[in-house]
Tab-separated table of C-alpha atoms in Angstrom:
chain	number	residue	atom	x	y	z
R	1	UNK	CA	15.391	-3.007	20.419
R	2	UNK	CA	15.115	-4.517	16.939
R	3	UNK	CA	14.719	-2.301	13.869
R	4	UNK	CA	11.887	-3.031	11.445
R	5	UNK	CA	11.554	-2.002	7.798
R	6	UNK	CA	8.329	-0.375	6.705
R	7	UNK	CA	6.908	1.152	3.543
R	8	UNK	CA	4.534	4.120	3.327
R	9	UNK	CA	1.291	3.308	1.481
R	10	UNK	CA	-0.652	6.465	2.312
R	11	UNK	CA	0.828	9.936	2.865
R	12	UNK	CA	-0.348	12.096	5.770
R	13	UNK	CA	-2.839	14.687	4.548
R	14	UNK	CA	-3.619	12.845	1.295
R	15	UNK	CA	-6.694	10.905	0.181
R	16	UNK	CA	-5.008	8.700	-2.447
R	17	UNK	CA	-4.180	5.345	-0.905
R	18	UNK	CA	-1.954	2.535	-2.167
R	19	UNK	CA	-1.393	-1.031	-0.980
R	20	UNK	CA	1.821	-3.092	-0.818
R	21	UNK	CA	1.329	-6.372	-2.720
R	22	UNK	CA	3.923	-8.843	-3.897
R	23	UNK	CA	6.796	-6.437	-3.316
R	24	UNK	CA	5.299	-3.394	-5.023
R	25	UNK	CA	2.777	-0.626	-4.482
R	26	UNK	CA	-0.565	-0.668	-6.271
R	27	UNK	CA	-3.285	2.004	-6.235
R	28	UNK	CA	-6.047	1.000	-3.822
R	29	UNK	CA	-8.648	3.778	-3.708
R	30	UNK	CA	-9.318	7.412	-2.929
R	31	UNK	CA	-10.526	7.707	0.656
R	32	UNK	CA	-13.284	10.043	1.845
R	33	UNK	CA	-10.931	11.601	4.399
R	34	UNK	CA	-7.211	12.312	4.203
R	35	UNK	CA	-4.816	10.200	6.255
R	36	UNK	CA	-4.151	11.669	9.712
R	37	UNK	CA	-0.587	10.259	9.677
R	38	UNK	CA	1.724	8.450	7.264
R	39	UNK	CA	0.292	4.952	7.030
R	40	UNK	CA	1.825	1.761	5.693
R	41	UNK	CA	2.991	-1.722	6.544
R	42	UNK	CA	5.932	-3.833	7.646
R	43	UNK	CA	6.594	-6.156	4.659
R	44	UNK	CA	7.224	-9.775	5.572
R	45	UNK	CA	5.097	-9.677	8.737
R	46	UNK	CA	1.616	-11.063	9.303
R	47	UNK	CA	-1.115	-9.829	11.623
R	48	UNK	CA	-3.545	-12.702	12.212
R	49	UNK	CA	-6.291	-10.219	13.125
R	50	UNK	CA	-6.751	-9.253	9.476
R	51	UNK	CA	-4.511	-11.704	7.583
R	52	UNK	CA	-2.405	-8.862	6.178
R	53	UNK	CA	0.991	-7.393	6.902
R	54	UNK	CA	1.332	-5.503	10.165
R	55	UNK	CA	0.169	-1.903	9.848
R	56	UNK	CA	2.628	0.859	10.649
R	57	UNK	CA	2.254	4.604	11.092
R	58	UNK	CA	4.898	7.308	11.062
R	59	UNK	CA	4.259	10.488	13.016
R	60	UNK	CA	5.740	13.689	11.700
R	61	UNK	CA	6.086	15.360	8.326
R	62	UNK	CA	4.356	13.800	5.312
R	63	UNK	CA	6.340	10.991	3.674
R	64	UNK	CA	5.851	10.144	0.005
R	65	UNK	CA	4.131	6.895	-0.924
R	66	UNK	CA	6.833	4.277	-1.393
R	67	UNK	CA	9.167	5.766	1.194
R	68	UNK	CA	10.984	2.974	3.010
R	69	UNK	CA	11.897	3.598	6.635
R	70	UNK	CA	13.779	1.419	9.074
R	71	UNK	CA	13.727	1.880	12.809
R	72	UNK	CA	12.685	0.673	16.209
R	73	UNK	CA	9.030	1.054	17.221
R	74	UNK	CA	8.203	4.091	19.347
R	75	UNK	CA	4.812	2.805	20.527
R	76	UNK	CA	1.873	0.541	19.753
R	77	UNK	CA	-1.634	1.671	18.873
R	78	UNK	CA	-3.570	-1.122	20.594
R	79	UNK	CA	-7.074	-1.934	19.319
R	80	UNK	CA	-9.673	-4.273	20.853
R	81	UNK	CA	-9.942	-6.270	17.597
R	82	UNK	CA	-6.205	-7.090	17.536
R	83	UNK	CA	-5.514	-5.059	14.377
R	84	UNK	CA	-2.836	-3.057	16.179
R	85	UNK	CA	-0.649	-0.431	14.474
R	86	UNK	CA	3.055	-0.025	15.182
R	87	UNK	CA	3.964	3.645	15.688
R	88	UNK	CA	7.282	5.066	14.550
R	89	UNK	CA	8.353	8.573	15.478
R	90	UNK	CA	11.483	10.689	15.460
R	91	UNK	CA	10.518	12.371	18.725
R	92	UNK	CA	8.150	11.694	21.612
R	93	UNK	CA	4.857	9.997	20.772
R	94	UNK	CA	2.555	12.881	21.562
R	95	UNK	CA	0.964	15.955	20.061
R	96	UNK	CA	-1.543	16.701	17.319
R	97	UNK	CA	-0.520	13.824	15.023
R	98	UNK	CA	-1.064	11.268	17.781
R	99	UNK	CA	-4.389	12.840	18.762
R	100	UNK	CA	-5.465	12.776	15.105
R	101	UNK	CA	-4.542	9.103	14.880
R	102	UNK	CA	-6.503	8.220	18.029
R	103	UNK	CA	-9.518	10.213	16.816
R	104	UNK	CA	-9.417	8.348	13.481
R	105	UNK	CA	-10.714	5.169	15.155
R	106	UNK	CA	-14.292	4.912	16.438
R	107	UNK	CA	-14.592	4.567	20.230
R	108	UNK	CA	-15.768	0.948	20.013
R	109	UNK	CA	-12.345	-0.088	18.652
R	110	UNK	CA	-10.811	0.997	21.984
R	111	UNK	CA	-7.707	2.718	20.609
R	112	UNK	CA	-5.036	3.205	23.267
R	113	UNK	CA	-1.318	3.858	23.041
R	114	UNK	CA	1.163	1.478	24.641
R	115	UNK	CA	4.916	1.988	24.938
R	116	UNK	CA	7.763	0.858	22.678
R	117	UNK	CA	8.336	-2.310	24.715
R	118	UNK	CA	4.721	-3.393	24.141
R	119	UNK	CA	5.171	-2.814	20.406
R	120	UNK	CA	8.368	-4.856	20.279
R	121	UNK	CA	6.855	-7.654	22.387
R	122	UNK	CA	3.828	-7.884	20.083
R	123	UNK	CA	6.020	-7.989	16.957
R	124	UNK	CA	8.267	-10.652	18.537
R	125	UNK	CA	5.183	-12.710	19.439
R	126	UNK	CA	3.903	-12.528	15.840
R	127	UNK	CA	7.333	-13.474	14.450
R	128	UNK	CA	7.602	-16.481	16.794
R	129	UNK	CA	4.122	-17.723	15.829
R	130	UNK	CA	4.761	-17.501	12.095
R	131	UNK	CA	5.558	-20.836	10.458
R	132	UNK	CA	8.763	-21.261	8.513
């Protein structure tokens, strides 16, 4: 399975959120609720559902904003609107962090977890559709 490089934009348990733009992090806003997981993106990818880089989440201990991680996807958080999130994890994709992530999304978004193969297939599909 292919490894992907991601950058953390929002640290688990924190309210201060950043955004990756033009190869650097910029402050975005202070959220009403803290992040349930480490949240970020996969630079150089494009999710047509929102026109932004593919969202990524890292389960586990808080990671500082700007942390760069490389690895194979562990799962895919599938949403009805197509704005899926690629899940990375050191161990099994389960437990309180995963439940917190699922609870973060309102029921109408239809958040479900699919396996690592579904995540890789979705990323491969996006890469193949991207021009250039």
